[in-house]
Tab-separated table of C-alpha atoms in Angstrom:
chain	number	residue	atom	x	y	z
A	1	MET	CA	11.774	-25.634	20.397
A	2	ASP	CA	12.268	-26.955	23.942
A	3	GLU	CA	15.725	-25.481	24.162
A	4	GLU	CA	17.616	-22.895	26.167
A	5	TYR	CA	18.462	-19.600	24.414
A	6	ASP	CA	20.375	-16.520	25.515
A	7	VAL	CA	17.829	-14.210	23.923
A	8	ILE	CA	14.315	-14.708	22.551
A	9	VAL	CA	12.969	-11.982	20.265
A	10	LEU	CA	9.221	-11.558	19.624
A	11	GLY	CA	8.116	-9.632	16.538
A	12	THR	CA	10.112	-9.036	13.348
A	13	GLY	CA	9.893	-5.238	13.199
A	14	LEU	CA	13.049	-3.386	12.197
A	15	THR	CA	14.140	-2.671	15.800
A	16	GLU	CA	13.764	-6.337	16.764
A	17	CYS	CA	15.564	-7.641	13.653
A	18	ILE	CA	18.540	-5.298	14.089
A	19	LEU	CA	18.891	-6.273	17.748
A	20	SER	CA	18.650	-9.983	16.974
A	21	GLY	CA	21.286	-9.502	14.249
A	22	ILE	CA	23.663	-7.726	16.654
A	23	MET	CA	23.111	-10.296	19.418
A	24	SER	CA	23.787	-13.176	16.988
A	25	VAL	CA	26.951	-11.532	15.634
A	26	ASN	CA	28.074	-11.152	19.266
A	27	GLY	CA	27.807	-14.899	19.774
A	28	LYS	CA	24.454	-15.093	21.568
A	29	LYS	CA	22.089	-17.976	20.847
A	30	VAL	CA	18.910	-16.306	19.520
A	31	LEU	CA	15.381	-17.545	18.826
A	32	HIS	CA	13.226	-15.088	16.852
A	33	MET	CA	9.457	-15.599	16.650
A	34	ASP	CA	6.554	-13.681	15.120
A	35	ARG	CA	2.822	-14.385	15.401
A	36	ASN	CA	2.386	-13.080	11.820
A	37	PRO	CA	3.121	-15.163	8.718
A	38	TYR	CA	5.277	-12.322	7.293
A	39	TYR	CA	8.333	-10.297	8.345
A	40	GLY	CA	8.240	-6.683	9.480
A	41	GLY	CA	5.420	-6.421	12.027
A	42	GLU	CA	4.337	-2.780	12.100
A	43	SER	CA	7.116	-1.818	9.683
A	44	SER	CA	6.326	-4.262	6.870
A	45	SER	CA	5.587	-3.553	3.201
A	46	ILE	CA	2.316	-5.022	1.934
A	47	THR	CA	2.138	-6.874	-1.372
A	48	PRO	CA	0.175	-7.566	-3.566
A	49	LEU	CA	-2.103	-4.507	-3.686
A	50	GLU	CA	-5.178	-6.714	-3.099
A	51	GLU	CA	-3.739	-7.503	0.337
A	52	LEU	CA	-3.632	-3.776	1.207
A	53	TYR	CA	-7.306	-3.375	0.236
A	54	LYS	CA	-8.157	-6.346	2.486
A	55	ARG	CA	-6.068	-5.054	5.358
A	56	PHE	CA	-7.909	-1.726	5.324
A	57	GLU	CA	-11.232	-3.544	4.850
A	58	LEU	CA	-12.130	-1.792	1.599
A	59	PRO	CA	-15.168	-3.435	0.005
A	60	ASP	CA	-13.840	-3.400	-3.595
A	61	SER	CA	-10.753	-4.889	-5.099
A	62	PRO	CA	-8.239	-2.585	-6.853
A	63	PRO	CA	-9.451	-1.263	-10.227
A	64	GLU	CA	-7.610	-2.374	-13.363
A	65	SER	CA	-6.093	1.078	-13.741
A	66	MET	CA	-3.838	0.217	-10.752
A	67	GLY	CA	-1.915	-2.316	-12.845
A	68	ARG	CA	-0.716	-5.688	-11.553
A	69	GLY	CA	-1.219	-6.259	-7.842
A	70	ARG	CA	2.170	-7.853	-7.403
A	71	ASP	CA	3.970	-4.747	-8.712
A	72	TRP	CA	3.052	-3.020	-5.451
A	73	ASN	CA	4.973	-3.047	-2.137
A	74	VAL	CA	3.299	-0.517	0.122
A	75	ASP	CA	4.989	0.513	3.387
A	76	LEU	CA	2.706	0.751	6.399
A	77	ILE	CA	5.111	3.168	8.069
A	78	PRO	CA	6.755	5.790	5.865
A	79	LYS	CA	10.397	6.575	6.613
A	80	PHE	CA	13.583	7.476	4.762
A	81	LEU	CA	17.201	6.811	5.748
A	82	MET	CA	19.545	9.751	6.393
A	83	ALA	CA	22.502	9.116	4.064
A	84	ASN	CA	24.977	9.815	6.857
A	85	GLY	CA	22.751	8.615	9.680
A	86	GLN	CA	22.955	5.773	12.152
A	87	LEU	CA	20.893	3.203	10.248
A	88	VAL	CA	23.114	3.480	7.169
A	89	LYS	CA	26.108	3.026	9.471
A	90	MET	CA	24.474	-0.105	10.929
A	91	LEU	CA	23.814	-1.437	7.416
A	92	LEU	CA	27.426	-0.806	6.380
A	93	TYR	CA	29.020	-2.282	9.495
A	94	THR	CA	26.928	-5.466	9.318
A	95	GLU	CA	27.291	-5.575	5.499
A	96	VAL	CA	23.515	-6.014	5.235
A	97	THR	CA	23.943	-3.550	2.344
A	98	ARG	CA	24.782	-6.562	0.161
A	99	TYR	CA	21.096	-7.628	0.313
A	100	LEU	CA	19.654	-4.223	-0.587
A	101	ASP	CA	19.715	-1.545	-3.271
A	102	PHE	CA	19.075	2.088	-2.478
A	103	LYS	CA	18.054	5.172	-4.420
A	104	VAL	CA	18.530	8.770	-3.388
A	105	VAL	CA	15.259	10.611	-2.696
A	106	GLU	CA	15.000	13.416	-5.249
A	107	GLY	CA	14.130	16.366	-3.091
A	108	SER	CA	13.166	17.805	0.252
A	109	PHE	CA	10.509	20.505	0.370
A	110	VAL	CA	8.982	22.750	3.003
A	111	TYR	CA	5.507	24.301	3.168
A	112	LYS	CA	5.061	28.033	3.638
A	113	GLY	CA	1.888	30.058	3.205
A	114	GLY	CA	0.067	27.335	1.243
A	115	LYS	CA	2.929	26.694	-1.240
A	116	ILE	CA	5.869	24.326	-1.224
A	117	TYR	CA	9.510	25.343	-1.669
A	118	LYS	CA	12.712	23.340	-2.003
A	119	VAL	CA	14.607	23.268	1.295
A	120	PRO	CA	17.818	25.286	0.843
A	121	SER	CA	20.636	23.427	2.507
A	122	THR	CA	23.804	24.629	0.845
A	123	GLU	CA	25.063	28.195	0.644
A	124	THR	CA	24.393	28.362	-3.106
A	125	GLU	CA	20.826	27.097	-2.711
A	126	ALA	CA	20.219	29.459	0.184
A	127	LEU	CA	21.215	32.425	-1.956
A	128	ALA	CA	18.926	31.331	-4.793
A	129	SER	CA	15.910	30.400	-2.633
A	130	ASN	CA	12.559	32.217	-2.785
A	131	LEU	CA	11.964	31.429	0.866
A	132	MET	CA	13.889	34.465	2.070
A	133	GLY	CA	14.575	38.066	1.218
A	134	MET	CA	18.017	39.292	0.247
A	135	PHE	CA	19.316	40.366	3.690
A	136	GLU	CA	17.833	37.322	5.350
A	137	LYS	CA	19.820	35.170	2.896
A	138	ARG	CA	23.088	36.703	4.009
A	139	ARG	CA	22.286	36.140	7.662
A	140	PHE	CA	21.217	32.558	6.990
A	141	ARG	CA	24.421	31.940	5.054
A	142	LYS	CA	26.462	33.187	8.032
A	143	PHE	CA	24.524	30.835	10.265
A	144	LEU	CA	25.195	27.843	7.946
A	145	VAL	CA	28.916	28.664	7.880
A	146	PHE	CA	28.929	28.832	11.693
A	147	VAL	CA	27.238	25.407	11.908
A	148	ALA	CA	29.581	23.850	9.330
A	149	ASN	CA	32.690	25.046	11.201
A	150	PHE	CA	31.314	24.232	14.644
A	151	ASP	CA	33.278	21.572	16.534
A	152	GLU	CA	32.152	20.782	20.054
A	153	ASN	CA	35.741	19.911	21.037
A	154	ASP	CA	37.211	23.199	19.813
A	155	PRO	CA	36.031	26.294	21.735
A	156	LYS	CA	37.584	28.530	19.041
A	157	THR	CA	34.641	27.603	16.791
A	158	PHE	CA	31.971	28.593	19.352
A	159	GLU	CA	31.785	32.320	18.477
A	160	GLY	CA	30.557	33.141	21.978
A	161	VAL	CA	27.980	30.311	22.039
A	162	ASP	CA	28.197	27.804	24.895
A	163	PRO	CA	26.859	24.552	23.365
A	164	LYS	CA	25.817	23.160	26.749
A	165	VAL	CA	24.109	26.354	27.998
A	166	THR	CA	23.064	28.714	25.175
A	167	THR	CA	19.559	27.871	23.944
A	168	MET	CA	18.798	27.498	20.248
A	169	ARG	CA	16.421	30.444	20.513
A	170	ASP	CA	19.411	32.616	21.509
A	171	VAL	CA	21.554	31.251	18.675
A	172	TYR	CA	18.847	32.262	16.172
A	173	LYS	CA	18.717	35.722	17.805
A	174	LYS	CA	22.497	36.039	17.567
A	175	PHE	CA	22.249	35.582	13.771
A	176	ASP	CA	19.090	37.697	13.648
A	177	LEU	CA	17.076	35.034	11.782
A	178	GLY	CA	13.347	35.712	11.161
A	179	GLN	CA	10.476	33.401	12.120
A	180	ASP	CA	10.135	31.703	8.700
A	181	VAL	CA	13.827	30.856	8.583
A	182	VAL	CA	13.718	29.596	12.165
A	183	ASP	CA	10.747	27.428	11.149
A	184	PHE	CA	12.429	25.688	8.271
A	185	THR	CA	15.803	25.397	10.006
A	186	GLY	CA	14.307	23.680	13.054
A	187	HIS	CA	11.808	21.531	11.187
A	188	ALA	CA	13.231	20.863	7.717
A	189	LEU	CA	16.971	20.764	8.543
A	190	ALA	CA	17.154	19.735	12.217
A	191	LEU	CA	13.949	17.701	11.679
A	192	TYR	CA	12.265	18.475	14.996
A	193	ARG	CA	8.539	17.738	15.180
A	194	THR	CA	7.685	20.479	17.694
A	195	ASP	CA	9.198	23.749	18.932
A	196	ASP	CA	10.254	22.401	22.337
A	197	TYR	CA	13.878	22.326	21.163
A	198	LEU	CA	14.113	26.160	21.133
A	199	ASP	CA	14.604	26.446	24.882
A	200	VAL	CA	17.091	23.609	25.274
A	201	PRO	CA	20.922	23.995	24.961
A	202	CYS	CA	21.809	24.180	21.265
A	203	LEU	CA	24.374	21.368	20.898
A	204	GLU	CA	21.927	18.694	19.714
A	205	THR	CA	20.298	21.039	17.195
A	206	ILE	CA	23.666	22.057	15.732
A	207	ASN	CA	24.617	18.377	15.405
A	208	ARG	CA	21.294	17.587	13.721
A	209	ILE	CA	21.822	20.344	11.134
A	210	LYS	CA	25.362	19.012	10.559
A	211	LEU	CA	23.943	15.490	10.021
A	212	TYR	CA	21.517	16.915	7.436
A	213	SER	CA	24.264	18.824	5.574
A	214	GLU	CA	26.710	15.903	5.662
A	215	SER	CA	24.012	13.505	4.447
A	216	LEU	CA	23.146	15.921	1.674
A	217	ALA	CA	26.793	16.305	0.703
A	218	ARG	CA	27.046	12.561	-0.007
A	219	TYR	CA	24.611	12.510	-2.923
A	220	GLY	CA	23.548	16.075	-3.629
A	221	LYS	CA	19.808	15.821	-4.338
A	222	SER	CA	18.559	15.271	-0.803
A	223	PRO	CA	19.941	13.745	2.399
A	224	TYR	CA	17.567	10.764	2.190
A	225	LEU	CA	17.847	7.227	0.811
A	226	TYR	CA	15.123	4.658	0.176
A	227	PRO	CA	15.478	0.907	-0.535
A	228	LEU	CA	14.154	-0.595	-3.784
A	229	TYR	CA	11.121	-2.860	-3.115
A	230	GLY	CA	10.201	-0.951	0.061
A	231	LEU	CA	11.175	-0.703	3.704
A	232	GLY	CA	10.065	-4.295	4.361
A	233	GLU	CA	13.446	-5.274	2.868
A	234	LEU	CA	15.293	-3.799	5.876
A	235	PRO	CA	14.083	-6.145	8.644
A	236	GLN	CA	14.550	-9.094	6.281
A	237	GLY	CA	18.173	-8.100	5.617
A	238	PHE	CA	18.982	-8.075	9.344
A	239	ALA	CA	17.051	-11.338	9.817
A	240	ARG	CA	19.368	-12.948	7.241
A	241	LEU	CA	22.342	-11.639	9.188
A	242	SER	CA	21.025	-13.238	12.384
A	243	ALA	CA	20.387	-16.542	10.579
A	244	ILE	CA	23.963	-16.609	9.188
A	245	TYR	CA	25.199	-16.423	12.772
A	246	GLY	CA	22.989	-19.283	13.918
A	247	GLY	CA	19.801	-17.410	14.888
A	248	THR	CA	16.603	-19.516	14.611
A	249	TYR	CA	13.519	-17.953	12.953
A	250	MET	CA	9.890	-19.011	13.342
A	251	LEU	CA	7.063	-17.105	11.655
A	252	ASN	CA	3.377	-17.802	12.279
A	253	LYS	CA	4.076	-18.783	15.912
A	254	PRO	CA	1.376	-17.689	18.369
A	255	VAL	CA	2.828	-16.559	21.701
A	256	GLU	CA	0.666	-17.977	24.501
A	257	GLU	CA	2.566	-16.800	27.544
A	258	ILE	CA	5.725	-15.090	28.682
A	259	VAL	CA	6.928	-17.322	31.510
A	260	MET	CA	8.202	-15.495	34.599
A	261	GLU	CA	9.966	-16.729	37.747
A	262	ASP	CA	10.766	-14.469	40.732
A	263	GLY	CA	9.952	-11.363	38.727
A	264	HIS	CA	12.187	-12.076	35.730
A	265	VAL	CA	11.602	-13.756	32.386
A	266	VAL	CA	12.636	-17.400	31.961
A	267	GLY	CA	10.931	-18.391	28.730
A	268	VAL	CA	8.156	-18.119	26.169
A	269	LYS	CA	5.315	-20.605	25.706
A	270	SER	CA	4.025	-21.288	22.193
A	271	GLU	CA	1.770	-24.114	21.025
A	272	GLY	CA	2.223	-25.943	24.317
A	273	GLU	CA	6.042	-25.867	24.320
A	274	VAL	CA	8.305	-23.594	26.321
A	275	ALA	CA	11.555	-22.173	24.952
A	276	ARG	CA	13.705	-20.942	27.820
A	277	CYS	CA	15.739	-17.731	27.764
A	278	LYS	CA	17.762	-15.313	29.880
A	279	GLN	CA	16.559	-12.146	28.137
A	280	LEU	CA	13.561	-11.194	25.982
A	281	ILE	CA	13.239	-8.459	23.342
A	282	CYS	CA	9.807	-7.653	21.906
A	283	ASP	CA	7.582	-4.991	20.401
A	284	PRO	CA	4.873	-3.459	22.634
A	285	SER	CA	2.073	-5.629	21.170
A	286	TYR	CA	3.479	-8.721	22.931
A	287	ILE	CA	3.401	-7.237	26.446
A	288	GLN	CA	0.317	-5.064	26.787
A	289	ASP	CA	0.660	-4.993	30.601
A	290	ARG	CA	4.130	-3.420	30.517
A	291	VAL	CA	3.504	-0.509	28.155
A	292	ARG	CA	1.574	2.759	28.282
A	293	LYS	CA	-0.106	4.707	25.523
A	294	ALA	CA	1.910	7.820	24.741
A	295	GLY	CA	-0.226	9.276	21.956
A	296	GLN	CA	-1.452	8.450	18.471
A	297	VAL	CA	-0.162	8.796	14.935
A	298	ILE	CA	-2.387	9.148	11.889
A	299	ARG	CA	-0.992	7.867	8.591
A	300	VAL	CA	-2.770	8.126	5.257
A	301	ILE	CA	-1.447	6.146	2.303
A	302	CYS	CA	-2.480	7.884	-0.938
A	303	ILE	CA	-2.159	6.342	-4.381
A	304	LEU	CA	-1.646	8.956	-7.110
A	305	SER	CA	-1.282	8.850	-10.886
A	306	HIS	CA	0.871	11.988	-10.982
A	307	PRO	CA	3.888	13.530	-9.242
A	308	ILE	CA	3.158	16.184	-6.602
A	309	LYS	CA	2.919	19.642	-8.135
A	310	ASP	CA	5.742	22.179	-7.582
A	311	THR	CA	8.267	19.386	-6.958
A	312	ASN	CA	9.796	19.464	-10.479
A	313	ASP	CA	8.046	16.143	-11.222
A	314	ALA	CA	10.233	14.347	-8.670
A	315	ASN	CA	9.576	10.608	-8.498
A	316	SER	CA	10.356	10.719	-4.767
A	317	CYS	CA	10.395	13.524	-2.227
A	318	GLN	CA	9.665	14.616	1.282
A	319	ILE	CA	7.481	17.579	2.217
A	320	ILE	CA	7.510	19.010	5.721
A	321	ILE	CA	4.654	21.215	6.876
A	322	PRO	CA	6.006	23.063	9.945
A	323	GLN	CA	3.454	23.219	12.771
A	324	ASN	CA	3.549	27.049	12.880
A	325	GLN	CA	2.278	27.234	9.306
A	326	VAL	CA	-0.910	25.336	10.163
A	327	ASN	CA	-1.445	26.337	13.829
A	328	ARG	CA	-0.423	23.007	15.308
A	329	LYS	CA	2.036	21.748	17.901
A	330	SER	CA	3.625	19.097	15.690
A	331	ASP	CA	4.639	18.968	12.039
A	332	ILE	CA	2.855	17.114	9.240
A	333	TYR	CA	5.029	14.990	6.945
A	334	VAL	CA	4.567	13.714	3.409
A	335	CYS	CA	6.845	10.940	2.087
A	336	MET	CA	6.434	10.206	-1.599
A	337	ILE	CA	7.943	7.333	-3.587
A	338	SER	CA	6.873	5.687	-6.825
A	339	TYR	CA	7.245	3.058	-9.530
A	340	ALA	CA	10.919	4.153	-9.766
A	341	HIS	CA	11.522	2.270	-6.484
A	342	ASN	CA	9.693	-0.928	-7.530
A	343	VAL	CA	6.926	-0.250	-4.998
A	344	ALA	CA	4.100	0.696	-7.390
A	345	ALA	CA	2.830	-0.117	-10.883
A	346	GLN	CA	4.278	1.858	-13.814
A	347	GLY	CA	3.338	5.552	-13.682
A	348	LYS	CA	1.926	5.330	-10.123
A	349	TYR	CA	3.033	7.204	-7.014
A	350	ILE	CA	2.539	6.497	-3.309
A	351	ALA	CA	2.397	9.482	-0.959
A	352	ILE	CA	2.086	8.807	2.757
A	353	VAL	CA	0.987	11.603	5.060
A	354	SER	CA	1.671	11.302	8.776
A	355	THR	CA	1.496	13.339	11.954
A	356	THR	CA	1.022	13.099	15.693
A	357	VAL	CA	-2.697	13.318	16.525
A	358	GLU	CA	-3.680	16.435	18.495
A	359	THR	CA	-7.503	16.598	18.312
A	360	ASN	CA	-10.582	14.383	18.122
A	361	GLU	CA	-10.679	14.819	14.343
A	362	PRO	CA	-7.353	13.472	13.119
A	363	GLU	CA	-8.430	13.412	9.452
A	364	ALA	CA	-9.169	17.136	9.533
A	365	GLU	CA	-5.674	17.744	10.942
A	366	ILE	CA	-3.930	16.432	7.825
A	367	GLU	CA	-6.177	18.265	5.350
A	368	PRO	CA	-3.418	20.792	4.378
A	369	ALA	CA	-1.200	17.885	3.272
A	370	LEU	CA	-3.954	16.081	1.348
A	371	GLU	CA	-4.707	19.294	-0.571
A	372	LEU	CA	-1.135	19.217	-1.940
A	373	LEU	CA	-1.721	15.710	-3.329
A	374	GLU	CA	-5.004	16.174	-5.226
A	375	PRO	CA	-6.318	14.339	-7.186
A	376	ILE	CA	-5.963	11.166	-5.072
A	377	ASP	CA	-6.940	7.811	-6.649
A	378	GLN	CA	-7.322	5.907	-3.374
A	379	LYS	CA	-6.747	6.615	0.330
A	380	PHE	CA	-5.980	4.166	3.155
A	381	VAL	CA	-6.284	5.743	6.603
A	382	SER	CA	-4.745	4.255	9.746
A	383	LEU	CA	-4.675	5.474	13.340
A	384	SER	CA	-1.962	3.854	15.459
A	385	ASP	CA	-1.591	4.085	19.197
A	386	LEU	CA	1.971	4.895	20.206
A	387	TYR	CA	3.069	2.656	23.066
A	388	GLU	CA	6.219	2.958	25.106
A	389	PRO	CA	7.521	0.514	27.723
A	390	THR	CA	6.876	1.260	31.421
A	391	ASP	CA	9.483	-1.317	32.446
A	392	ASP	CA	13.170	-0.710	31.634
A	393	GLY	CA	13.926	-4.424	31.862
A	394	THR	CA	16.493	-4.222	34.686
A	395	GLU	CA	14.563	-6.619	36.930
A	396	SER	CA	12.342	-8.476	34.478
A	397	GLN	CA	14.965	-8.751	31.680
A	398	ILE	CA	12.122	-7.969	29.244
A	399	PHE	CA	13.181	-5.233	26.834
A	400	ALA	CA	10.382	-3.686	24.778
A	401	SER	CA	10.936	-1.401	21.815
A	402	SER	CA	8.987	1.838	21.414
A	403	ALA	CA	6.413	2.199	18.628
A	404	TYR	CA	7.544	3.917	15.389
A	405	ASP	CA	6.908	7.661	15.720
A	406	ALA	CA	5.753	10.170	13.115
A	407	THR	CA	9.275	11.285	12.109
A	408	THR	CA	10.214	10.548	8.507
A	409	HIS	CA	13.605	9.023	9.186
A	410	PHE	CA	15.073	6.241	11.340
A	411	GLU	CA	17.228	8.259	13.749
A	412	THR	CA	14.788	7.886	16.691
A	413	THR	CA	14.483	4.132	15.983
A	414	CYS	CA	18.296	3.825	16.097
A	415	ASN	CA	18.416	5.689	19.422
A	416	ASP	CA	15.909	3.162	20.777
A	417	ILE	CA	18.100	0.267	19.541
A	418	LYS	CA	21.199	1.766	21.224
A	419	ASP	CA	19.254	2.327	24.430
A	420	ILE	CA	17.926	-1.268	24.559
A	421	TYR	CA	21.425	-2.594	23.782
A	422	LYS	CA	22.871	-0.645	26.714
A	423	ARG	CA	20.162	-1.849	29.110
A	424	MET	CA	20.677	-5.466	27.989
A	425	THR	CA	24.457	-5.601	28.058
A	426	GLY	CA	25.334	-2.875	30.551
A	427	SER	CA	27.799	-1.367	28.076
A	428	ASP	CA	27.464	1.519	25.631
A	429	PHE	CA	26.484	0.648	22.080
A	430	ASP	CA	29.508	0.588	19.794
A	431	PHE	CA	29.173	0.256	16.018
A	432	GLU	CA	32.332	-1.894	16.058
A	433	ASN	CA	30.334	-4.628	17.854
A	434	MET	CA	28.247	-5.001	14.708
A	435	LYS	CA	31.117	-5.874	12.409
A	436	ARG	CA	30.881	-9.318	10.931
A	437	LYS	CA	33.551	-11.674	12.197
A	438	GLN	CA	36.398	-12.256	9.741
A	439	ASN	CA	35.368	-15.677	8.521
A	440	ASP	CA	31.639	-15.887	8.098
A	441	VAL	CA	30.267	-19.342	8.893
A	442	PHE	CA	28.699	-19.861	5.483
A	443	GLY	CA	31.493	-18.483	3.349
A	444	GLU	CA	29.416	-15.407	2.522
A	445	ASP	CA	32.544	-13.278	2.562
A	446	GLU	CA	33.534	-14.792	-0.783
A	447	GLN	CA	30.798	-12.787	-2.552
């Protein structure tokens, strides 16, 4: 271990594993360590089920009705991949897709007035949806056509909207869309967690709705994908990529000290030895003195023996509860997957509820979501502090990732990866940099 590395990475969360993969592909010498004996850090999948009971300090062991413990892989952080989003692009460019299998999530739903409805995202669905009245449907259809034709480089498609000036609130007014439609467009299509986006120029929102529609167009049922055997497979796939390009991995390595000289990092001390480095990437838990708490997320893992009602018995789905519907500032999300994804015993479903905490009674805040899931066989409740780095790494060369937020997809995580990459290398992130080199060291390209 007493060697010199270009980059040392601490923690094997998804952000860290993708960055170590990219750095290795780009010819950097990487050492990757984790204090835990397993991959994934905060974003791991827990197996067998007994381990989950232990982790949440439940006094009993799982009842026999839960099936075999090793049939379970339970994600600690629930997220889906947007079919046309950045993480899928990263998987394709690095060919990490060869280590994973994905399934399309069967449906996306939105909550209105105590009931759930399928999110209309194509013109045909919009016209058939019960979410809107007849005239509203026509106006919404016009809006969808406008978004589909919109091209930020072609002013002819703007229809009087200035993408860098006009706010989204004004765009909705222009199409005369009512509050309910605005709610599900902003929260279930553009996937915003709060309503702050309404008073910002509309370009990002239009692009987010385009991403949703293009992702949906790829597979038809929903815009989301989910890997068989759980999200814990993702960091491991990128870790394999790093190893192929000469990255060194060490699990179960306690980190005793981050060694600094003249205000910048020079190495990491573990079990009495120091590995030297020029740059350090880590998750917030490794550098408590360089992060600040930016809020809390509550997540409740619920084991069910039935699909969620009003979802056409889908074996996977997402439900978004827009904040307006439940008098909150931020949305509540439900991600549901099941035995069909090799993450639960036969006939069992896992629904994970999450939201940003707003009061002193976080469990009461998610009550509307839990009501949709009844009856629940077993609940596992976690409260996580959200940390973000206070140091951008310019001086110290320590680059910390942000904690995983309450969103149900990986777009914000990918933005964090691109941002860290830019701060580390000084150049903009380019997907081309992730491409495997023509002749892989270990002849993997023969496969």
